[in-house]
PDB file of C-alpha atoms and ligand atoms in Angstrom:
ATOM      1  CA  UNK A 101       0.000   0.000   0.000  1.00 95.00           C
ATOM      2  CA  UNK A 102       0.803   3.436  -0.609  1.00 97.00           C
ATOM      3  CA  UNK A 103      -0.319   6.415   1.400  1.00 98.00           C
ATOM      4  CA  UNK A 104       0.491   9.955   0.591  1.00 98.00           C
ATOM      5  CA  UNK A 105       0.133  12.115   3.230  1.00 98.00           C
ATOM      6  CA  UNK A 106      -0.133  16.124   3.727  1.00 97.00           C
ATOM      7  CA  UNK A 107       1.907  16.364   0.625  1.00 97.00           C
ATOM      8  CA  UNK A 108       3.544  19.512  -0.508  1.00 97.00           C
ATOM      9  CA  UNK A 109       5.590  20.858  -2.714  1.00 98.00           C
ATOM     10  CA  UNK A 110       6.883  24.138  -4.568  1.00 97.00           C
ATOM     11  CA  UNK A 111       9.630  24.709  -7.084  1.00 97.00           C
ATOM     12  CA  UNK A 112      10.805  28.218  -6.225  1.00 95.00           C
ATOM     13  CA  UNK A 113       7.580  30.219  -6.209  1.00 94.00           C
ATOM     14  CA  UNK A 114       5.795  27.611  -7.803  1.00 96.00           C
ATOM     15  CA  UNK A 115       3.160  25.850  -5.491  1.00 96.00           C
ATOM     16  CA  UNK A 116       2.404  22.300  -7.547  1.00 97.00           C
ATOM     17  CA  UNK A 117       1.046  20.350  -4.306  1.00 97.00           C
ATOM     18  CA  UNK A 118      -0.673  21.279  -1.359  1.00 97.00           C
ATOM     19  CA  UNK A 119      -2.097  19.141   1.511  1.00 97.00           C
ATOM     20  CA  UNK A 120      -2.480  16.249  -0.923  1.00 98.00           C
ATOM     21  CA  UNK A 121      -3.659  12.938   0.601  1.00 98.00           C
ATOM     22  CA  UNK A 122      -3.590   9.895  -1.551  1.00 98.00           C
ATOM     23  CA  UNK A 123      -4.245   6.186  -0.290  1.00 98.00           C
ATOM     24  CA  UNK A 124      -3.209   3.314  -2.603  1.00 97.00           C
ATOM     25  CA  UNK A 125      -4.716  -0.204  -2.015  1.00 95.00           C
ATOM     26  CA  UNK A 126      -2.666  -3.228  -3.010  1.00 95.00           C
ATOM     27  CA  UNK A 127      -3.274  -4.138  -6.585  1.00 94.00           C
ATOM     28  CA  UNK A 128      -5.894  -1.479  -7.928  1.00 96.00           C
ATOM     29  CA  UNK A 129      -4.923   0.395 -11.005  1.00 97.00           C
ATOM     30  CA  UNK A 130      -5.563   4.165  -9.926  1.00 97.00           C
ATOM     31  CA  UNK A 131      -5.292   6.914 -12.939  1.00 97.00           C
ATOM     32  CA  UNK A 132      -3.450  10.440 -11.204  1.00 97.00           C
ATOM     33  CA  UNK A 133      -5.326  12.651 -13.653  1.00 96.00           C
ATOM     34  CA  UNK A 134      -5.578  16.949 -13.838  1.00 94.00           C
ATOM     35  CA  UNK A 135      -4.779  19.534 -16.319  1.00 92.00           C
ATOM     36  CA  UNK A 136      -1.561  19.743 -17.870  1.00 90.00           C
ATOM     37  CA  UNK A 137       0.607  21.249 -15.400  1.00 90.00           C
ATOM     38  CA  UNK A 138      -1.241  19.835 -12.418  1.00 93.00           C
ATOM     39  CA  UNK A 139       2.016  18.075 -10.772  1.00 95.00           C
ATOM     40  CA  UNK A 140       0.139  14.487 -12.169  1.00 95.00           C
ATOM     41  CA  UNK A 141       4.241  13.488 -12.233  1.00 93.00           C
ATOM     42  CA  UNK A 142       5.064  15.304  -9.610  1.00 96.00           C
ATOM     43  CA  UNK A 143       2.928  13.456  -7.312  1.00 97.00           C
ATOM     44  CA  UNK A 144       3.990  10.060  -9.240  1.00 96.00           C
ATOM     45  CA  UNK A 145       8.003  11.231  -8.812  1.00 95.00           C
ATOM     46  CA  UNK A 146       7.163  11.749  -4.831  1.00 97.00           C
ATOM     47  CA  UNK A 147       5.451   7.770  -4.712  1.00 97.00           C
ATOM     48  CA  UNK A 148       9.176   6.396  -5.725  1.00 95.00           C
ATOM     49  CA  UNK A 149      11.331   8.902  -3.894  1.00 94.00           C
ATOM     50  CA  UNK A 150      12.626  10.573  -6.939  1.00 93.00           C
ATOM     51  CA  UNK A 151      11.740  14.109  -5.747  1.00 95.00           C
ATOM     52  CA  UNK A 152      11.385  14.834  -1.560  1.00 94.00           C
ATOM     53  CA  UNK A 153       8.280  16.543   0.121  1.00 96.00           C
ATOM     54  CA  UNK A 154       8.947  19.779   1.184  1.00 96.00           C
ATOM     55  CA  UNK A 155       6.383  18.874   3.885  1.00 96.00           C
ATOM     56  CA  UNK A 156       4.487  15.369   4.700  1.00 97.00           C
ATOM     57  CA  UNK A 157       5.183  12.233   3.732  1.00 97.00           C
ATOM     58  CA  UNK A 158       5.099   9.279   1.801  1.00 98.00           C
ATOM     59  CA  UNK A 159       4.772   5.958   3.051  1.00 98.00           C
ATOM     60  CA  UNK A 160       5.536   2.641   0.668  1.00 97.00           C
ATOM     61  CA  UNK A 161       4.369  -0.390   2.818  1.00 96.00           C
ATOM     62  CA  UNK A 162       4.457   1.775   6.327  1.00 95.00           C
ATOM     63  CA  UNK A 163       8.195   3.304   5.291  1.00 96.00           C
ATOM     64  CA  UNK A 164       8.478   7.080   5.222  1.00 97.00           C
ATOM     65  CA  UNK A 165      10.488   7.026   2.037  1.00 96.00           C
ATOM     66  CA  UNK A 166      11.434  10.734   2.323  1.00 92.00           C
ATOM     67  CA  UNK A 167      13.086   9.499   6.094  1.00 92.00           C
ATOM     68  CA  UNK A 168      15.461   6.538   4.716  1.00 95.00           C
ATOM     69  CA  UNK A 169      19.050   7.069   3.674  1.00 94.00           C
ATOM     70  CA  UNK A 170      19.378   6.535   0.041  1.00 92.00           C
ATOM     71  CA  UNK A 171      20.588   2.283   0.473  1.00 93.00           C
ATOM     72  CA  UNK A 172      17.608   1.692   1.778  1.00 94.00           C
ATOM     73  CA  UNK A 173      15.254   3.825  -1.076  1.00 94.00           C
ATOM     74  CA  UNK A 174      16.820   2.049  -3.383  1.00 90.00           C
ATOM     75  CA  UNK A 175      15.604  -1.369  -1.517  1.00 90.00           C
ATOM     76  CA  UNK A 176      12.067   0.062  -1.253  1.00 93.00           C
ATOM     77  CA  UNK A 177      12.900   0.916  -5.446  1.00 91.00           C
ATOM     78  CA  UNK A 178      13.073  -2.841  -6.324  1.00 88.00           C
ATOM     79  CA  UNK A 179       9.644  -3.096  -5.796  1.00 92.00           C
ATOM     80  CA  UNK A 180       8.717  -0.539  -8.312  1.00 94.00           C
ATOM     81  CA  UNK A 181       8.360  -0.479 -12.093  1.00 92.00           C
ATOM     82  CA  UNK A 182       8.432   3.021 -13.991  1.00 91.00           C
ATOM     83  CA  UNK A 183       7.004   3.598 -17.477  1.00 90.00           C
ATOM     84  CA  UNK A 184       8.549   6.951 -18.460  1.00 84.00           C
ATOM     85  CA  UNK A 185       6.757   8.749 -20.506  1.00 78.00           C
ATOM     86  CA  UNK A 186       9.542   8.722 -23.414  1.00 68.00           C
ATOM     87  CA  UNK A 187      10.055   4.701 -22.766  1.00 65.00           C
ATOM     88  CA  UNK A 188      13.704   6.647 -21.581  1.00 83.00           C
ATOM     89  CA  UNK A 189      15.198   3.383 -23.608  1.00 89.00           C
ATOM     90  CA  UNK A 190      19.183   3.439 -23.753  1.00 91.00           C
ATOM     91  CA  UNK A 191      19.078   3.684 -27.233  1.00 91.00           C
ATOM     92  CA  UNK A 192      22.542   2.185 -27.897  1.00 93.00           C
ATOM     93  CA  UNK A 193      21.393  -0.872 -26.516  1.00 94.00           C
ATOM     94  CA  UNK A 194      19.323  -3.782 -28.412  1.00 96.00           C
ATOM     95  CA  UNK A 195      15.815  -4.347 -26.709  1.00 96.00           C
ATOM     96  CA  UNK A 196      17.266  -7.521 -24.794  1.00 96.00           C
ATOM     97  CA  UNK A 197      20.092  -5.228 -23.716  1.00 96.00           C
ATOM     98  CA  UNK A 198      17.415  -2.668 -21.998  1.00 96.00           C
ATOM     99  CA  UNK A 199      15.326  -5.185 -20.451  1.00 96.00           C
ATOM    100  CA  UNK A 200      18.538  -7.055 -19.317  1.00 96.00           C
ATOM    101  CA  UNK A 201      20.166  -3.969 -17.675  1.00 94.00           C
ATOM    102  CA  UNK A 202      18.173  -3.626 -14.123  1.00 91.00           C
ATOM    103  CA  UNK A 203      19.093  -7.367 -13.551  1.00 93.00           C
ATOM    104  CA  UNK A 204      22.749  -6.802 -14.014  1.00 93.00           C
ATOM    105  CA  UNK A 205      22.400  -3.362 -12.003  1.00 89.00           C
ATOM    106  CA  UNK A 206      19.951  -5.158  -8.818  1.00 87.00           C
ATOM    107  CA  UNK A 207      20.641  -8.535  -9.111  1.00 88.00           C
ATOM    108  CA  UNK A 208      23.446 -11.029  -9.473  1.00 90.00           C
ATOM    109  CA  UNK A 209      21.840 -13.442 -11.188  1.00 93.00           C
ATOM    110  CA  UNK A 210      23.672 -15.527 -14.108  1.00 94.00           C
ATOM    111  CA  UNK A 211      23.783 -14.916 -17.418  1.00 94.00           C
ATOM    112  CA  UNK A 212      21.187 -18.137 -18.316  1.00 95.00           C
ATOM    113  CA  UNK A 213      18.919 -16.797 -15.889  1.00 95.00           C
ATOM    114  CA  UNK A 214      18.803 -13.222 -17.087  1.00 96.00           C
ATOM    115  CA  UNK A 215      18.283 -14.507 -20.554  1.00 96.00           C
ATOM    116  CA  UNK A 216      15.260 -16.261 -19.370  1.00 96.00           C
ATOM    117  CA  UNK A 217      13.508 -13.567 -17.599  1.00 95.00           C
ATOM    118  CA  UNK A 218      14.179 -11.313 -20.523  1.00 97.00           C
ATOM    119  CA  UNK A 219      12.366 -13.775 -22.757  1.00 96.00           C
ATOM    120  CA  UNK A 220       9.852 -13.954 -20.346  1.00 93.00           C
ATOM    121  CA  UNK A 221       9.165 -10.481 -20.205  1.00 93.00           C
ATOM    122  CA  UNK A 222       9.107 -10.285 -23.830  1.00 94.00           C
ATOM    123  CA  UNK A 223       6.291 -12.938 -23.919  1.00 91.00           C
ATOM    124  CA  UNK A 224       4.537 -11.126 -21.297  1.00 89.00           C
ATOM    125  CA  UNK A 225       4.640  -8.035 -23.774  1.00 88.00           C
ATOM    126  CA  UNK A 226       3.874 -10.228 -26.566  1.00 88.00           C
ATOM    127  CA  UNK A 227       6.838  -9.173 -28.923  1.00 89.00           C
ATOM    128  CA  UNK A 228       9.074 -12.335 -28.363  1.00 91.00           C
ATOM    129  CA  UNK A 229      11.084 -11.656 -31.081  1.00 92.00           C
ATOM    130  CA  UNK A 230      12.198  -8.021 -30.923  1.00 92.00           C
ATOM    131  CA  UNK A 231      15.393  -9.101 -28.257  1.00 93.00           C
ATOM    132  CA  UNK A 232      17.955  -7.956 -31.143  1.00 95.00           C
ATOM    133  CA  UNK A 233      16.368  -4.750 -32.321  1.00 95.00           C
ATOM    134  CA  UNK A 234      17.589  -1.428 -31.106  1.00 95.00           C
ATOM    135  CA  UNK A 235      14.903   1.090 -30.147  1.00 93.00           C
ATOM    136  CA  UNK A 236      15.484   3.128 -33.397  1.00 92.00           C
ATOM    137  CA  UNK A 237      14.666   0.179 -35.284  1.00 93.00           C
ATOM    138  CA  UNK A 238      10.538  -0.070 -33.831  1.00 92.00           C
ATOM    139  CA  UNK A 239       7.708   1.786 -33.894  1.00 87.00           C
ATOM    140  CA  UNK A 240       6.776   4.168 -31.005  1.00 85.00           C
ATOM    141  CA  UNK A 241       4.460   1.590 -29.699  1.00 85.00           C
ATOM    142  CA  UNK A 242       6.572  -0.942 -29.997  1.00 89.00           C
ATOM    143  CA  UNK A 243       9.839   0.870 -27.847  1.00 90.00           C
ATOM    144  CA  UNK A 244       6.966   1.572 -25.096  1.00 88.00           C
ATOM    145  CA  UNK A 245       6.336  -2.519 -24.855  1.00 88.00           C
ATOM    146  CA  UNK A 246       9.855  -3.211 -24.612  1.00 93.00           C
ATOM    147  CA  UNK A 247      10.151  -0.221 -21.962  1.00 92.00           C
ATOM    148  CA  UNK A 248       7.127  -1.997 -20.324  1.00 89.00           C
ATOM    149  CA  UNK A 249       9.063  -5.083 -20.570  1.00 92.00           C
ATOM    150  CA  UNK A 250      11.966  -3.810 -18.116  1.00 93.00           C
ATOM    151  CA  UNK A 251       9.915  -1.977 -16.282  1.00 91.00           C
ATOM    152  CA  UNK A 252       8.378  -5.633 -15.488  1.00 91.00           C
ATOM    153  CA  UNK A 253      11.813  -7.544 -15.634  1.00 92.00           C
ATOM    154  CA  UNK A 254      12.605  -7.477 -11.392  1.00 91.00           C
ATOM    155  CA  UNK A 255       8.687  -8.563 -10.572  1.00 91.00           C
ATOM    156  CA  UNK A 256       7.933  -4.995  -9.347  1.00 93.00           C
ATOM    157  CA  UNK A 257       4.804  -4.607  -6.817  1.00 94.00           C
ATOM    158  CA  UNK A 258       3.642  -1.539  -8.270  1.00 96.00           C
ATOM    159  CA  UNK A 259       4.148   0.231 -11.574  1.00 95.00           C
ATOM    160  CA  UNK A 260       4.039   3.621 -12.392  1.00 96.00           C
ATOM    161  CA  UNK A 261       3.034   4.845 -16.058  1.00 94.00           C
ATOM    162  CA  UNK A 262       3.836   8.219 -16.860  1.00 92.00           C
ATOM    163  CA  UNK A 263       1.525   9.192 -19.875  1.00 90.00           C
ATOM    164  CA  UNK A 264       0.977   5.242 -21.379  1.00 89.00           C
ATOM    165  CA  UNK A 265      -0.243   6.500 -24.292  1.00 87.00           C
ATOM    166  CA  UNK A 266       0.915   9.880 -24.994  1.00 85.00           C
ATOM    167  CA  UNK A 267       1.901  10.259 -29.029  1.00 82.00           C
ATOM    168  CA  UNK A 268       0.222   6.952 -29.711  1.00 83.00           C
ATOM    169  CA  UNK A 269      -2.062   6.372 -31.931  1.00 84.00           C
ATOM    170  CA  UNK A 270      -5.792   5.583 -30.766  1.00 86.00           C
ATOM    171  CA  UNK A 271      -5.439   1.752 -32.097  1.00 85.00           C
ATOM    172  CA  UNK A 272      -1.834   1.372 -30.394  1.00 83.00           C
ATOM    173  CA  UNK A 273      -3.353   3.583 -27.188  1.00 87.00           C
ATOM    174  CA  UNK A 274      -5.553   0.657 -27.019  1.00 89.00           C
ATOM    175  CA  UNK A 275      -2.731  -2.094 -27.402  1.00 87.00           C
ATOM    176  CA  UNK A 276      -0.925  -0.359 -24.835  1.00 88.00           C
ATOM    177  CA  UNK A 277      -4.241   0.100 -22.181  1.00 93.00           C
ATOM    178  CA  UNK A 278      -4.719  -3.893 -22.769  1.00 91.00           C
ATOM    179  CA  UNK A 279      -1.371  -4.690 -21.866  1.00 88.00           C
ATOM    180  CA  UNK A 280      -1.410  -2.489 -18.615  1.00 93.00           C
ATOM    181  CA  UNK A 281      -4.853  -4.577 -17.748  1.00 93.00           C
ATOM    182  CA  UNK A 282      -3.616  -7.933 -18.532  1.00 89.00           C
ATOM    183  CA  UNK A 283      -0.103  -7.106 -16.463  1.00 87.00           C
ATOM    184  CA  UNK A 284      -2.313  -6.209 -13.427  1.00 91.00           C
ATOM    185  CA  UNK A 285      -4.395  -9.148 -13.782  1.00 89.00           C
ATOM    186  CA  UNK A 286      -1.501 -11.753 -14.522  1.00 86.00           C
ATOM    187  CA  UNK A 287       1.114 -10.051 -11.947  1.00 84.00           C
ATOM    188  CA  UNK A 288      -1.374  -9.006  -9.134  1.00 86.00           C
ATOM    189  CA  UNK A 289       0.573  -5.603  -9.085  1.00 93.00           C
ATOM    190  CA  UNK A 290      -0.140  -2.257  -8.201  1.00 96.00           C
ATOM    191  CA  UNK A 291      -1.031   0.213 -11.181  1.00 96.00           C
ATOM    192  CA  UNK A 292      -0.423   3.797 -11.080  1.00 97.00           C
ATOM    193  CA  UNK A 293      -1.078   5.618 -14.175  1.00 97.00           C
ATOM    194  CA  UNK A 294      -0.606   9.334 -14.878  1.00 95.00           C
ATOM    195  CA  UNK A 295      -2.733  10.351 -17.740  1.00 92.00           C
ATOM    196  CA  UNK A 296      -5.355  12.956 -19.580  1.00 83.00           C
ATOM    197  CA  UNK A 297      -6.496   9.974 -21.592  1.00 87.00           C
ATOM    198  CA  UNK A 298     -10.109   9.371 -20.336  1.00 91.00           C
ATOM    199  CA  UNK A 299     -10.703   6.546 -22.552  1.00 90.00           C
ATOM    200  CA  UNK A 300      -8.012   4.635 -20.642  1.00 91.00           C
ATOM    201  CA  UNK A 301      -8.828   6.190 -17.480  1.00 94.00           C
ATOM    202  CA  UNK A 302     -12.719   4.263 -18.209  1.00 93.00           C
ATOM    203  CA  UNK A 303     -10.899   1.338 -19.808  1.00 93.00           C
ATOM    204  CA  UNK A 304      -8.492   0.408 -17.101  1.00 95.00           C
ATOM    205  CA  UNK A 305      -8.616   2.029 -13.444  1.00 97.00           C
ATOM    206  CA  UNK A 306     -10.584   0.982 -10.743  1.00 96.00           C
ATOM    207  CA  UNK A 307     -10.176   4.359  -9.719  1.00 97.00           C
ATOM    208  CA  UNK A 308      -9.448   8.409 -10.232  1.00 96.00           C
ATOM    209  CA  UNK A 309      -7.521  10.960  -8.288  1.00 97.00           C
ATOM    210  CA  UNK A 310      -8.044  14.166  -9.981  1.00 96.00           C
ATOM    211  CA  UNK A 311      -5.428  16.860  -9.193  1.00 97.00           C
ATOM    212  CA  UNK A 312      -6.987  20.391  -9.685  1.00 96.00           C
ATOM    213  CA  UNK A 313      -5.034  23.855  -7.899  1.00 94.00           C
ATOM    214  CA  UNK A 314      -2.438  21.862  -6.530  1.00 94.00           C
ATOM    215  CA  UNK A 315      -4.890  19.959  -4.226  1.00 96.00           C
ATOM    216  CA  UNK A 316      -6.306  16.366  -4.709  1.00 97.00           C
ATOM    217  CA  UNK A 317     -10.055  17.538  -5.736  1.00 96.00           C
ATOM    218  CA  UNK A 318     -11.811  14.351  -6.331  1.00 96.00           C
ATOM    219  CA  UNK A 319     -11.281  10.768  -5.887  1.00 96.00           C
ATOM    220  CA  UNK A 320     -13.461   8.030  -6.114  1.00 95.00           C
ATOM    221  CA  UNK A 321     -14.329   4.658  -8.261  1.00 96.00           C
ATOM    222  CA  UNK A 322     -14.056   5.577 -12.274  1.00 94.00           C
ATOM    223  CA  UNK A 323     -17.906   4.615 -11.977  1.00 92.00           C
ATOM    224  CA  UNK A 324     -18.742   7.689  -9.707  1.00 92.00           C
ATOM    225  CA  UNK A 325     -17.113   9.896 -12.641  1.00 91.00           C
ATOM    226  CA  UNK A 326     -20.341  10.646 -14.173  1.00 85.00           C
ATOM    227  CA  UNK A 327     -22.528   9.178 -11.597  1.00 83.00           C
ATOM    228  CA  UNK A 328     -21.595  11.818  -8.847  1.00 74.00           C
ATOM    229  CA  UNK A 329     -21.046  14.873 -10.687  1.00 73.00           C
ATOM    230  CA  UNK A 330     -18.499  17.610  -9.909  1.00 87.00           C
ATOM    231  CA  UNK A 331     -18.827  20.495 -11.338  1.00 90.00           C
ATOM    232  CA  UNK A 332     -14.579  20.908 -12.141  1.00 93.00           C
ATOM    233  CA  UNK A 333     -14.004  17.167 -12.745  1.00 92.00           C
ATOM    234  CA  UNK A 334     -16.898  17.385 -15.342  1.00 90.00           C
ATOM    235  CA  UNK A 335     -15.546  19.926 -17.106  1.00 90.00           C
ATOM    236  CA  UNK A 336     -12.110  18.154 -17.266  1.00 90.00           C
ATOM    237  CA  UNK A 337     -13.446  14.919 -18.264  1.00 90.00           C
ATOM    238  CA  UNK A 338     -15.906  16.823 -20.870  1.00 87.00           C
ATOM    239  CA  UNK A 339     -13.140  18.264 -21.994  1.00 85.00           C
ATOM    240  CA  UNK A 340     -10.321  15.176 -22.662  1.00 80.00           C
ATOM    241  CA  UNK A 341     -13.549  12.773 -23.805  1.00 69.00           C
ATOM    242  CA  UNK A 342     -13.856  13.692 -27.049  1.00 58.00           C
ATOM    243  CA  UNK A 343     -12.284  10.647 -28.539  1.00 50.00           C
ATOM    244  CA  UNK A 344     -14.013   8.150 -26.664  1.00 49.00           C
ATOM    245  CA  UNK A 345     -16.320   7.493 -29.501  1.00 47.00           C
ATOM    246  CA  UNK A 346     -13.167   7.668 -31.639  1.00 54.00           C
ATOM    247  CA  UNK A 347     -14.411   3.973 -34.330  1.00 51.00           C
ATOM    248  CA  UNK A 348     -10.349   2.929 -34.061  1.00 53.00           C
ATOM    249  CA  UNK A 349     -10.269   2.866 -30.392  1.00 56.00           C
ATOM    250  CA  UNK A 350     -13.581   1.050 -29.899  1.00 49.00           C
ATOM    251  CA  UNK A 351     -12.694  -1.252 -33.096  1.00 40.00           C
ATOM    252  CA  UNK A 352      -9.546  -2.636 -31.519  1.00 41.00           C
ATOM    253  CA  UNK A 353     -10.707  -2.523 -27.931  1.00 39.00           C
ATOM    254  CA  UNK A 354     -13.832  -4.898 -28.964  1.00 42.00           C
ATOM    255  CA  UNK A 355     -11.309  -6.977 -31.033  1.00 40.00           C
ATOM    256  CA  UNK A 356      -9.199  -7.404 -28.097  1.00 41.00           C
ATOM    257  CA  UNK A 357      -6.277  -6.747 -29.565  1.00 39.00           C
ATOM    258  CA  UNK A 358      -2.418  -7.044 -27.838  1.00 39.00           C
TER     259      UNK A 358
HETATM  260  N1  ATP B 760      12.102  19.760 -11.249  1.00 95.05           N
HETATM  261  C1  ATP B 760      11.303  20.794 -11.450  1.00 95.05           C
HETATM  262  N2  ATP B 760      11.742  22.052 -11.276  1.00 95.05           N
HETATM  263  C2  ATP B 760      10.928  23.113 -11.465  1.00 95.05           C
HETATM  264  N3  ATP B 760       9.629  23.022 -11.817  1.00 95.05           N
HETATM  265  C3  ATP B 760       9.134  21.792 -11.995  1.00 95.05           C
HETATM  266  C4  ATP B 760       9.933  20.617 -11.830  1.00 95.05           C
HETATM  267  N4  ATP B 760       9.152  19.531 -12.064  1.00 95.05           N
HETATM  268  C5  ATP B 760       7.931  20.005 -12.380  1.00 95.05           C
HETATM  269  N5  ATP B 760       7.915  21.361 -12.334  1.00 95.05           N
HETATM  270  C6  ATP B 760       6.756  22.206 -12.589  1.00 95.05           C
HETATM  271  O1  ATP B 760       5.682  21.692 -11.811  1.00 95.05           O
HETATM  272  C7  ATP B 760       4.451  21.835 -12.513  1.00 95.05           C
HETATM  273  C8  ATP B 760       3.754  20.486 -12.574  1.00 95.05           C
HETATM  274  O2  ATP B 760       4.509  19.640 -13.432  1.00 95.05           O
HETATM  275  P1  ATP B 760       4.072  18.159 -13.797  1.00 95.05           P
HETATM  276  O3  ATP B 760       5.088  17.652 -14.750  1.00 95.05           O
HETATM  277  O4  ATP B 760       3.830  17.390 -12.558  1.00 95.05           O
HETATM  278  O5  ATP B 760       2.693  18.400 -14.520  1.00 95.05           O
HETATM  279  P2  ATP B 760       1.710  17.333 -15.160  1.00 95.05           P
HETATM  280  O6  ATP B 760       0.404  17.453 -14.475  1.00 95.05           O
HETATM  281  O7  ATP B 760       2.354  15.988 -15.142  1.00 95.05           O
HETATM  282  O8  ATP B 760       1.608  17.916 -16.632  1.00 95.05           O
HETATM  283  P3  ATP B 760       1.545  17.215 -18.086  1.00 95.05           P
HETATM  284  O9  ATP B 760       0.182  16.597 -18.181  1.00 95.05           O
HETATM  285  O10 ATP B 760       1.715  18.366 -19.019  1.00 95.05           O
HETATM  286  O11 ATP B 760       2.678  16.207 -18.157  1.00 95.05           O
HETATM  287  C9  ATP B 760       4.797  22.403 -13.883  1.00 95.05           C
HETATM  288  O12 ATP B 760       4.547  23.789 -13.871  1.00 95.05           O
HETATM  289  C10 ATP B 760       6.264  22.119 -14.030  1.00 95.05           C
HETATM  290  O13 ATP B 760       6.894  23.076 -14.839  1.00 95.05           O
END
C-alpha cells in the first residue's frame, strides 16, 4: 500500500502540491489525472522517492520514504516499475540489452537466468522476437512494450506509467491500455497511471484521483465519474472525452487486440 500524506511541494515560487492525501490499495490500477501542469508526475516522482516533500510524507508499505538514507530507497525501489513517458530506452542498446540492464544493475543473477527472464518479459509483452532490435529500429508503440518489458523484468509490486499513451495512436493507445490490464491481472501488481487519456482512465482504473489547484479535488471509483457529478471534474473529463467514440479505439478494444 501506498499512502500519501499532507503532501507539498513548490519549485521556487511555484506551489504544484498542497495538503495532498492519496491512499493506494494493493493491486488497484488508480489513474493520477488533472490539467496539464497539475504536478500528475510530480505526485507520481514523490510515490518512488525521486523528488522529496517539502512537507508530509510518503509511506511505501508503512516506510516514510522521504526518512530513509538513500541504500535503503533504493531497496524500497526494487519493488517498483516506472514507465517513463519517453520509454527513456538506452538507445545504444538492443531491446534484450534494456530489459537485461536492471538485472545486471539489482541482481546477481547468471547470465542463463537473465536470458530467461528477458524472454519472459518479452512474452509477457507479446513481442518475443524483438530481443535484437535497437529502439530506433521499432515503432513508437513498440519501444513503449519493450520499456514496459523492463519496467516488469525485477517482478515490481507496483508500476508507475507516466503518460501510457501519450503520441500513440488511438489503435496502439488501445494495445498499450490492454497490456497495462492484462499485467495487473496476470502479476497481481499495483497500477499507477498518470494520464489525460479518459478513454483509458474508463478502460483500465478501478479508480481516479483528480489533481486540480495543486490539491487532490476528487477521488473516487471511475464509476462515480459521471454518476456523482463535480462540477470541475466534469468539465475536465468533458473536456479530454472527445475521442471516446473515436471507431479505431472502440474497433480494436472490442477486437481485443495485444
Ligand atoms: N524539477 C522541477 N523544477 C521546477 N519546476 C518543476 C519541476 N518539475 C515540475 N515542475 C513544474 O511543476 C508543474 C507540474 O509539473 P508536472 O510535470 O507534474 O505536470 P503534469 O500534471 O504531469 O503535466 P503534463 O500533463 O503536461 O505532463 C509544472 O509547472 C512544471 O513546470
Amino acid at each position: 500500500m501506498i499512502e500519501v500524506e499532507n503532501l507539498y511541494k513548490s519549485f521556487g515560487d511555484l506551489d504544484v502540491l498542497e495538503d495532498v492525501d492519496l491512499t493506494i490499495e494493493d493491486g488497484e490500477t488508480i489513474a493520477i489525472i488533472g490539467r496539464s501542469g497539475s504536478g500528475k508526475s510530480v505526485l507520481m516522482k514523490h510515490l518512488v522517492g525521486l523528488l522529496k516533500p517539502d512537507k508530509g510524507r510518503v509511506l511505501v508499505d508503512d516506510i516514510d520514504i522521504g526518512a530513509i538514507p538513500y541504500e535503503e530507497l533504493r531497496e524500497v525501489r526494487k519493488h517498483f516499475g516506472v514507465l517513463f513517458q519517453g520509454g527513456a530506452l538506452f538507445d545504444s542498446m538492443t531491446s534484450f540489452e534494456n530489459i537485461a540492464f536492471p538485472l545486471n544493475y539489482f541482481t546477481s543473477q547468471s547470465d542463463e537466468e537473465i536470458r530467461e527472464r528477458v524472454l519472459e518479459c518479452l512474452e509477457l509483452v507479446r513481442m518475443p522476437d524483438v530481443g535484437p532490435k535497437k529502439p530506433s529500429e521499432l515503432s513508437g508503440g513498440m519501444r513503449k512494450r519493450v520499456a514496459l518489458a523492463r519496467a516488469i523484468a525485477l517482478e515490481p509490486r507496483y508500476i508507475l506509467y507516466d503518460e501510457p499513451t501519450s503520441g500513440l495512436d488511438p489503435e496502439t493507445s488501445n494495445t498499450i491500455d490492454e497490456l497495462i490490464t492484462q499485467l495487473s491481472d496476470e502479476l497481481n501488481v499495483t497500477s499507477v497511471v498518470v494520464t489525460h487519456d479518459m478513454h483509458s482512465v474508463f478502460a483500465i482504473a478501478d479508480r481516479a484521483a483528480f489533481l486540480h489547484n495543486c490539491h487532490m479535488h476528487w477521488v473516487g471509483p471511475v464509476d462515480d465519474i459521471h454518476k456523482k457529478p463535480d462540477e470541475i471534474l466534469d468539465r475536465f473529463v468533458k473536456a479530454n472525452e472527445y475521442h471516446v467514440g473515436d471507431p479505431l479505439r472502440a474497433t480494436a478494444s472490442q477486437r481485443g487486440q495485444v
